[in-house]
CSV table of C-alpha atoms and ligand atoms in Angstrom, one decimal:
chain,number,residue,atom,x,y,z
A,25,MET,CA,68.9,116.1,99.7
A,26,THR,CA,70.5,116.7,103.1
A,27,GLN,CA,70.6,120.2,104.4
A,28,PRO,CA,74.0,122.0,104.0
A,29,LEU,CA,75.8,122.6,107.4
A,30,LEU,CA,76.6,126.2,106.5
A,31,LYS,CA,74.6,128.6,104.5
A,32,ILE,CA,76.1,132.0,103.6
A,33,GLU,CA,73.3,134.1,102.2
A,34,ASN,CA,73.8,137.4,100.4
A,35,VAL,CA,76.5,138.5,102.9
A,36,SER,CA,78.0,141.9,102.6
A,37,LYS,CA,80.3,143.5,105.2
A,38,ARG,CA,81.2,147.1,105.2
A,39,PHE,CA,83.7,148.8,107.5
A,40,THR,CA,83.6,152.5,108.2
A,41,ARG,CA,86.9,154.0,109.2
A,42,MET,CA,88.7,157.4,109.3
A,43,PRO,CA,90.8,158.0,106.2
A,44,GLY,CA,94.6,157.4,106.3
A,45,LEU,CA,97.2,160.0,105.6
A,46,ALA,CA,97.2,159.5,101.8
A,47,GLU,CA,93.4,159.3,101.7
A,48,ARG,CA,93.2,162.6,103.7
A,49,LEU,CA,95.6,164.3,101.3
A,50,VAL,CA,93.4,163.2,98.3
A,51,GLY,CA,90.4,164.1,100.3
A,52,ARG,CA,91.7,167.7,100.9
A,53,LEU,CA,92.1,168.1,97.2
A,54,THR,CA,88.6,166.8,96.5
A,55,GLY,CA,87.0,168.5,99.5
A,56,GLY,CA,86.6,165.2,101.5
A,57,GLY,CA,88.3,163.9,104.6
A,58,LYS,CA,85.2,162.2,105.9
A,59,PRO,CA,84.9,158.6,107.2
A,60,VAL,CA,85.4,156.1,104.4
A,61,VAL,CA,83.4,152.9,103.8
A,62,VAL,CA,85.4,149.8,102.9
A,63,HIS,CA,83.3,147.2,101.0
A,64,ALA,CA,85.1,144.1,102.3
A,65,LEU,CA,82.4,141.6,101.2
A,66,SER,CA,79.6,142.2,98.7
A,67,ASP,CA,76.7,139.9,98.3
A,68,VAL,CA,78.5,136.6,98.9
A,69,SER,CA,76.4,133.4,98.9
A,70,PHE,CA,77.3,129.8,99.0
A,71,ASP,CA,76.6,126.6,101.0
A,72,VAL,CA,79.0,124.1,102.6
A,73,ALA,CA,77.9,120.5,103.0
A,74,ARG,CA,78.6,118.6,106.2
A,75,GLY,CA,82.1,117.0,105.9
A,76,GLU,CA,83.2,119.2,103.0
A,77,VAL,CA,86.3,121.4,102.9
A,78,VAL,CA,86.0,124.5,100.8
A,79,GLY,CA,89.0,126.5,99.9
A,80,ILE,CA,88.9,130.4,99.8
A,81,VAL,CA,91.4,131.9,97.4
A,82,GLY,CA,92.1,135.4,96.1
A,83,GLU,CA,94.6,138.2,96.2
A,84,SER,CA,95.4,140.1,99.4
A,85,GLY,CA,92.6,142.4,100.6
A,86,CYS,CA,89.8,140.5,98.6
A,87,GLY,CA,87.9,139.7,101.8
A,88,LYS,CA,89.0,136.2,102.8
A,89,SER,CA,89.7,136.9,106.5
A,90,THR,CA,86.6,139.0,106.7
A,91,LEU,CA,84.5,136.1,105.3
A,92,GLY,CA,86.2,133.8,107.9
A,93,ARG,CA,85.3,136.2,110.7
A,94,VAL,CA,81.7,136.6,109.6
A,95,VAL,CA,81.3,132.8,109.3
A,96,SER,CA,82.9,132.5,112.8
A,97,GLY,CA,80.5,135.0,114.3
A,98,ILE,CA,83.3,137.4,115.2
A,99,TYR,CA,81.7,140.0,112.8
A,100,ALA,CA,78.1,140.4,112.1
A,101,PRO,CA,77.3,140.9,108.4
A,102,SER,CA,76.2,144.4,107.3
A,103,ASP,CA,73.6,142.6,105.1
A,104,GLY,CA,72.6,139.0,104.6
A,105,ARG,CA,73.1,136.2,107.1
A,106,VAL,CA,75.3,133.2,108.0
A,107,VAL,CA,73.4,130.1,109.2
A,108,LEU,CA,75.0,127.0,110.8
A,109,ASP,CA,72.7,124.0,111.1
A,110,GLY,CA,69.7,126.3,110.7
A,111,LYS,CA,70.8,128.9,113.3
A,112,PRO,CA,72.5,132.3,112.8
A,113,VAL,CA,76.1,132.4,114.0
A,114,ALA,CA,75.9,136.0,115.4
A,115,HIS,CA,73.7,139.0,115.8
A,116,GLU,CA,74.3,142.7,116.3
A,117,ARG,CA,72.6,144.6,119.0
A,118,GLY,CA,73.3,148.3,119.6
A,119,GLY,CA,76.6,148.1,117.6
A,120,ASN,CA,77.8,145.1,119.7
A,121,VAL,CA,78.3,141.7,118.0
A,122,GLU,CA,77.1,138.7,120.0
A,123,LYS,CA,78.5,135.4,118.9
A,124,LEU,CA,75.7,132.8,119.1
A,125,THR,CA,77.7,129.6,118.5
A,126,THR,CA,80.7,127.9,119.8
A,127,ARG,CA,80.5,125.3,117.0
A,128,VAL,CA,82.6,127.4,114.6
A,129,GLN,CA,86.3,127.7,115.5
A,130,MET,CA,88.9,129.8,113.7
A,131,ILE,CA,92.6,128.9,113.5
A,132,HIS,CA,94.8,131.8,112.6
A,133,GLN,CA,98.1,132.2,110.7
A,134,ASP,CA,100.3,133.1,113.5
A,135,PRO,CA,100.7,130.4,116.2
A,136,PHE,CA,103.1,132.7,118.1
A,137,ALA,CA,100.6,135.5,118.6
A,138,SER,CA,97.5,133.3,119.1
A,139,LEU,CA,98.6,131.5,122.3
A,140,ASN,CA,98.8,133.3,125.7
A,141,PRO,CA,102.6,133.2,126.5
A,142,ARG,CA,102.0,133.1,130.3
A,143,MET,CA,99.5,130.2,130.2
A,144,LYS,CA,100.4,126.5,130.3
A,145,VAL,CA,99.2,125.1,127.0
A,146,GLY,CA,96.9,122.6,128.8
A,147,GLU,CA,95.2,125.6,130.5
A,148,THR,CA,94.8,127.2,127.1
A,149,VAL,CA,93.2,124.1,125.6
A,150,ALA,CA,90.9,123.8,128.7
A,151,GLU,CA,89.9,127.5,128.9
A,152,GLY,CA,87.1,127.5,126.3
A,153,PRO,CA,85.3,124.2,127.2
A,154,ARG,CA,85.6,125.1,130.9
A,155,HIS,CA,84.1,128.5,130.3
A,156,HIS,CA,81.2,127.1,128.2
A,157,GLY,CA,80.7,124.0,130.3
A,158,ILE,CA,81.3,121.8,127.3
A,159,ILE,CA,83.3,119.2,129.2
A,160,PRO,CA,82.2,118.0,132.7
A,161,ARG,CA,84.6,119.5,135.3
A,162,GLY,CA,86.1,116.2,136.5
A,163,GLU,CA,86.9,115.2,132.9
A,164,VAL,CA,88.7,118.3,131.7
A,165,GLN,CA,92.3,117.2,132.6
A,166,ALA,CA,91.9,113.8,130.9
A,167,ARG,CA,90.2,115.3,127.8
A,168,VAL,CA,92.9,118.0,127.4
A,169,ARG,CA,95.6,115.4,127.5
A,170,ALA,CA,93.8,113.2,125.0
A,171,LEU,CA,93.4,116.2,122.7
A,172,ILE,CA,97.1,117.1,123.0
A,173,GLU,CA,97.9,113.5,122.0
A,174,LYS,CA,95.3,113.6,119.2
A,175,VAL,CA,97.2,116.4,117.6
A,176,GLY,CA,100.5,114.4,117.8
A,177,LEU,CA,102.1,115.8,120.9
A,178,GLU,CA,102.8,114.1,124.3
A,179,GLY,CA,100.1,114.5,126.9
A,180,ALA,CA,102.6,115.6,129.5
A,181,TYR,CA,103.3,118.7,127.4
A,182,ALA,CA,100.1,120.2,128.8
A,183,ASP,CA,102.2,121.6,131.7
A,184,ARG,CA,104.6,123.5,129.4
A,185,LEU,CA,104.5,127.2,128.3
A,186,PRO,CA,104.1,128.2,124.6
A,187,HIS,CA,107.7,129.4,124.3
A,188,GLN,CA,108.9,125.8,124.8
A,189,PHE,CA,107.3,124.7,121.5
A,190,SER,CA,108.2,125.2,117.8
A,191,GLY,CA,105.9,127.0,115.4
A,192,GLY,CA,104.5,123.7,114.0
A,193,GLN,CA,103.9,122.4,117.6
A,194,ARG,CA,102.1,125.7,118.5
A,195,GLN,CA,99.9,125.3,115.5
A,196,ARG,CA,99.0,121.8,116.7
A,197,ILE,CA,98.1,123.2,120.1
A,198,ALA,CA,96.0,125.9,118.4
A,199,ILE,CA,94.2,123.0,116.6
A,200,ALA,CA,93.7,121.1,119.9
A,201,ARG,CA,92.3,124.3,121.5
A,202,ALA,CA,89.8,124.6,118.6
A,203,LEU,CA,88.9,120.8,118.8
A,204,ALA,CA,88.3,121.1,122.5
A,205,MET,CA,85.2,123.2,121.7
A,206,ASP,CA,83.7,120.3,119.8
A,207,PRO,CA,83.3,122.3,116.6
A,208,GLU,CA,81.3,121.4,113.6
A,209,LEU,CA,83.1,123.8,111.4
A,210,LEU,CA,86.7,125.0,111.4
A,211,VAL,CA,87.8,128.2,109.6
A,212,LEU,CA,91.6,127.9,108.9
A,213,ASP,CA,92.9,131.3,107.9
A,214,GLU,CA,96.4,130.8,106.3
A,215,ALA,CA,96.9,128.3,109.1
A,216,VAL,CA,100.2,126.9,107.7
A,217,ALA,CA,101.4,130.0,105.9
A,218,SER,CA,104.0,131.0,108.5
A,219,LEU,CA,105.5,127.5,108.8
A,220,ASP,CA,108.5,126.0,106.9
A,221,VAL,CA,107.4,123.9,103.9
A,222,SER,CA,108.2,120.5,105.6
A,223,ILE,CA,106.4,121.5,108.8
A,224,GLN,CA,103.5,122.7,106.7
A,225,ALA,CA,103.2,119.2,105.2
A,226,GLN,CA,103.1,117.6,108.7
A,227,VAL,CA,100.4,120.0,110.0
A,228,LEU,CA,98.4,119.5,106.8
A,229,ASN,CA,98.6,115.7,107.2
A,230,LEU,CA,97.3,116.1,110.7
A,231,PHE,CA,94.4,118.2,109.4
A,232,MET,CA,93.6,115.5,106.8
A,233,GLU,CA,93.7,112.8,109.5
A,234,LEU,CA,91.5,114.8,111.8
A,235,ARG,CA,89.1,115.5,109.0
A,236,ARG,CA,88.8,111.8,108.3
A,237,ASP,CA,88.5,110.7,111.9
A,238,LEU,CA,86.1,113.5,113.1
A,239,GLY,CA,84.2,114.2,109.9
A,240,LEU,CA,85.2,117.9,110.1
A,241,THR,CA,83.8,120.5,107.8
A,242,ALA,CA,86.1,123.4,107.0
A,243,LEU,CA,86.7,126.7,105.2
A,244,PHE,CA,90.4,126.7,104.2
A,245,ILE,CA,91.7,130.1,103.4
A,246,SER,CA,95.1,130.1,101.6
A,247,HIS,CA,97.3,131.8,99.1
A,248,ASP,CA,99.0,128.5,98.2
A,249,LEU,CA,97.2,127.0,95.2
A,250,SER,CA,98.9,123.6,95.5
A,251,VAL,CA,97.9,123.2,99.2
A,252,VAL,CA,94.3,124.2,98.3
A,253,ARG,CA,94.2,121.6,95.6
A,254,HIS,CA,95.5,119.0,97.9
A,255,VAL,CA,93.1,119.5,100.8
A,256,CYS,CA,89.9,121.0,99.4
A,257,ASP,CA,86.8,119.4,97.8
A,258,ARG,CA,85.6,122.7,96.3
A,259,VAL,CA,87.3,126.0,95.8
A,260,ALA,CA,85.8,129.5,96.0
A,261,ILE,CA,87.7,132.3,94.1
A,262,MET,CA,87.1,135.8,95.5
A,263,TYR,CA,87.9,139.2,93.9
A,264,LEU,CA,87.4,142.5,95.6
A,265,GLY,CA,84.8,141.2,98.1
A,266,ARG,CA,82.8,139.1,95.6
A,267,LEU,CA,82.7,135.4,94.8
A,268,VAL,CA,83.6,135.1,91.1
A,269,GLU,CA,83.9,131.3,90.7
A,270,LEU,CA,83.1,128.2,92.8
A,271,ALA,CA,83.7,124.7,91.6
A,272,PRO,CA,85.0,121.3,92.6
A,273,ALA,CA,88.8,121.5,93.0
A,274,ASP,CA,89.5,119.1,90.1
A,275,VAL,CA,87.1,120.9,87.7
A,276,LEU,CA,88.5,124.3,88.7
A,277,TYR,CA,92.2,123.3,88.4
A,278,SER,CA,91.8,121.5,85.1
A,279,ASP,CA,89.5,124.1,83.5
A,280,PRO,CA,89.3,127.5,85.2
A,281,LYS,CA,86.5,129.5,83.6
A,282,HIS,CA,86.4,133.0,85.1
A,283,PRO,CA,89.0,135.3,83.5
A,284,TYR,CA,90.2,136.2,87.0
A,285,THR,CA,90.6,132.5,88.0
A,286,ARG,CA,92.5,132.0,84.7
A,287,ALA,CA,94.8,134.9,85.4
A,288,LEU,CA,95.5,133.5,88.9
A,289,PHE,CA,96.2,130.0,87.6
A,290,ALA,CA,98.4,131.3,84.8
A,291,SER,CA,100.9,132.4,87.4
A,292,VAL,CA,104.3,130.7,87.7
A,293,PRO,CA,105.5,128.6,90.7
A,294,THR,CA,107.6,130.5,93.2
A,295,VAL,CA,111.2,129.7,92.4
A,296,GLY,CA,113.0,127.5,95.0
A,297,SER,CA,110.1,127.1,97.4
A,298,GLY,CA,108.4,124.3,95.5
A,299,LYS,CA,105.1,126.1,96.2
A,300,ARG,CA,102.6,127.3,93.6
A,301,GLU,CA,101.5,130.7,94.7
A,302,PHE,CA,99.9,133.1,92.4
A,303,GLU,CA,101.7,136.3,91.4
A,304,ALA,CA,100.2,139.7,91.0
A,305,ILE,CA,98.0,140.1,88.0
A,306,LYS,CA,98.6,142.9,85.5
A,307,GLY,CA,97.1,146.2,86.8
A,308,GLU,CA,96.4,147.4,90.3
A,309,ILE,CA,93.8,145.9,92.5
A,310,PRO,CA,91.1,148.6,92.7
A,311,SER,CA,90.3,150.1,96.1
A,312,PRO,CA,87.4,148.4,98.1
A,313,ILE,CA,86.6,151.9,99.2
A,314,ASN,CA,85.5,152.8,95.7
A,315,PRO,CA,85.1,149.5,93.8
A,316,PRO,CA,84.7,149.8,90.0
A,317,PRO,CA,81.1,149.8,88.7
A,318,GLY,CA,79.8,146.7,86.8
A,319,CYS,CA,82.2,143.8,87.0
A,320,ALA,CA,84.8,144.8,89.6
A,321,PHE,CA,87.4,142.9,87.5
A,322,HIS,CA,86.7,144.9,84.3
A,323,PRO,CA,89.7,147.4,84.5
A,324,ARG,CA,92.1,144.3,84.5
A,325,CYS,CA,90.1,141.9,82.4
A,326,PRO,CA,91.4,141.2,78.8
A,327,LEU,CA,87.9,140.1,77.8
A,328,ALA,CA,85.9,143.1,79.1
A,329,GLY,CA,83.1,144.5,77.0
A,330,PRO,CA,80.8,147.5,77.3
A,331,ARG,CA,78.3,145.6,79.4
A,332,CYS,CA,81.0,144.7,81.9
A,333,ARG,CA,81.5,148.3,82.8
A,334,VAL,CA,77.9,148.9,83.9
A,335,GLU,CA,76.3,145.6,85.0
A,336,VAL,CA,77.4,143.4,87.9
A,337,PRO,CA,77.6,139.8,86.7
A,338,LYS,CA,75.6,137.3,88.8
A,339,LEU,CA,76.9,134.0,90.0
A,340,ALA,CA,75.3,131.4,87.7
A,341,GLY,CA,75.6,127.7,87.0
A,342,ALA,CA,78.2,126.8,84.3
A,343,GLY,CA,78.0,122.9,84.4
A,344,ALA,CA,79.8,120.3,86.5
A,345,SER,CA,78.5,121.9,89.8
A,346,ARG,CA,80.4,125.0,89.0
A,347,THR,CA,79.1,128.6,89.3
A,348,VAL,CA,80.8,131.6,87.6
A,349,ALA,CA,80.1,135.4,87.8
A,350,CYS,CA,80.9,136.6,84.3
A,351,HIS,CA,78.8,138.0,81.5
A,352,LEU,CA,80.6,135.8,79.0
A,353,ASN,CA,78.9,132.9,80.8
A,354,ASP,CA,75.4,134.3,80.1
A,355,GLY,CA,73.2,132.5,77.6
A,356,GLY,CA,75.3,129.3,77.7
A,357,VAL,CA,78.2,130.9,75.9
A,358,GLU,CA,81.3,129.0,76.9
A,359,LEU,CA,84.1,131.2,78.1
A,360,LYS,CA,86.7,128.9,76.5
A,361,ASP,CA,85.3,129.6,73.1
A,362,LYS,CA,85.3,133.4,73.7
A,363,ALA,CA,88.8,133.4,75.0
A,364,ALA,CA,90.3,131.3,72.3
B,4,ATP,N1,88.4,146.0,110.8
B,4,ATP,C1,88.5,146.6,109.7
B,4,ATP,N2,88.3,147.9,109.5
B,4,ATP,C2,88.5,148.5,108.3
B,4,ATP,N3,88.8,147.8,107.2
B,4,ATP,C3,89.0,146.5,107.3
B,4,ATP,C4,88.9,145.8,108.5
B,4,ATP,N4,89.2,144.5,108.3
B,4,ATP,C5,89.5,144.4,107.0
B,4,ATP,N5,89.4,145.6,106.4
B,4,ATP,C6,89.6,145.9,104.9
B,4,ATP,O1,88.7,145.0,104.2
B,4,ATP,C7,89.3,144.5,103.0
B,4,ATP,C8,89.4,143.0,103.1
B,4,ATP,O2,90.3,142.6,104.1
B,4,ATP,P1,90.6,141.1,104.5
B,4,ATP,O3,91.5,141.1,105.7
B,4,ATP,O4,89.4,140.4,104.7
B,4,ATP,O5,91.4,140.6,103.2
B,4,ATP,P2,92.2,139.2,103.0
B,4,ATP,O6,91.7,138.7,101.7
B,4,ATP,O7,92.1,138.3,104.2
B,4,ATP,O8,93.7,139.7,102.7
B,4,ATP,P3,95.1,139.0,103.1
B,4,ATP,O9,95.3,137.9,102.0
B,4,ATP,O10,96.1,140.1,103.0
B,4,ATP,O11,95.0,138.4,104.4
B,4,ATP,C9,90.7,145.2,103.0
B,4,ATP,O12,90.6,146.3,102.2
B,4,ATP,C10,91.0,145.5,104.4
B,4,ATP,O13,91.8,146.7,104.5
B,5,SF4,S1,82.1,140.1,83.3
B,5,SF4,FE1,83.4,141.1,81.8
B,5,SF4,S2,85.0,142.1,82.9
B,5,SF4,FE2,84.1,140.7,84.3
B,5,SF4,S3,85.3,138.9,84.1
B,5,SF4,FE3,83.6,138.6,82.7
B,5,SF4,S4,84.4,139.4,80.7
B,5,SF4,FE4,85.8,140.1,82.3
B,6,MG,MG1,93.5,137.6,105.5
């Protein structure tokens, strides 16, 4: 079997921050007010094969962007490790994170904020490869133009400033900038979410084309279930910093197993937008500062039993290359039967 390109091994990420106003008020009543620890990721493990696109889905605050940043080497994990092609992507020394790879590039949601407004876009695309010596000096100009054309814009646009472009065009430039680093893995964090639906389709088509031509591997973070189904080979469902289900997209969409995945998929399409985004599930999302014991989903799960309140379910195989973290999956008991 070929080695996976990316290995995420038992990754946890905790942030320590001072409490906000509401937390301070509660803290005063309970004698607290000390720094709080946010459990943004807890024991996340999965592999990504070369050329594969894996979707990351879950409600706001479940740790998707944190996972993207840990994979990109922007954050070092608190525990566990992220390995690209056999090498760690970052390490932490004296509290400072050192990114060890240029081969993972992240594309963010907001193409307006992610480009320097005072820099010609050609310079923006050239900046990274110039700094890291990825393209020989004499070839930079030609390569930048070729990249700008590759993402569907005219090469002469290299001399323009970001404000001269639309949102979709800016996101194309952000993609060109990422490609200029010759990446092996792209992390797209809600990369089309801020664009109009028709523009989203164009940018997604570009991504699919590039994927085919360049054999790209990607983590695709999105709230939009129809987009995820369209572009991803496998989909990872996250809840409160943990991976709860991971399966090939067709398997997951036709037969979601984890009660949380089922609740997400039971949501209705957003009226008028033509999009299929999930709606809030009954009950509040618990705080990642104080996650519930046992299965973090138990306070909202219609199938929760006594064991769910005390024991964290492990991610385990459930057929058809699918893994699920739910006690109902233990001992080969099919969730479908239980839920019926
Ligand atoms: N730098 C940080 N310092 C403290 N807490 C953080 C930091 N970054 C993220 N968090 C917290 O970690 C948790 C996970 O955040 P994250 O941004 O990864 O979620 P997300 O799934 O990307 O959400 P969204 O869908 O809203 O983008 C949240 O509770 C968030 O407030
Ligand atoms: S482990 Fe229990 S609480 Fe968690 S999803 Fe499964 S049935 Fe629900
Ligand atoms: Mg996010």
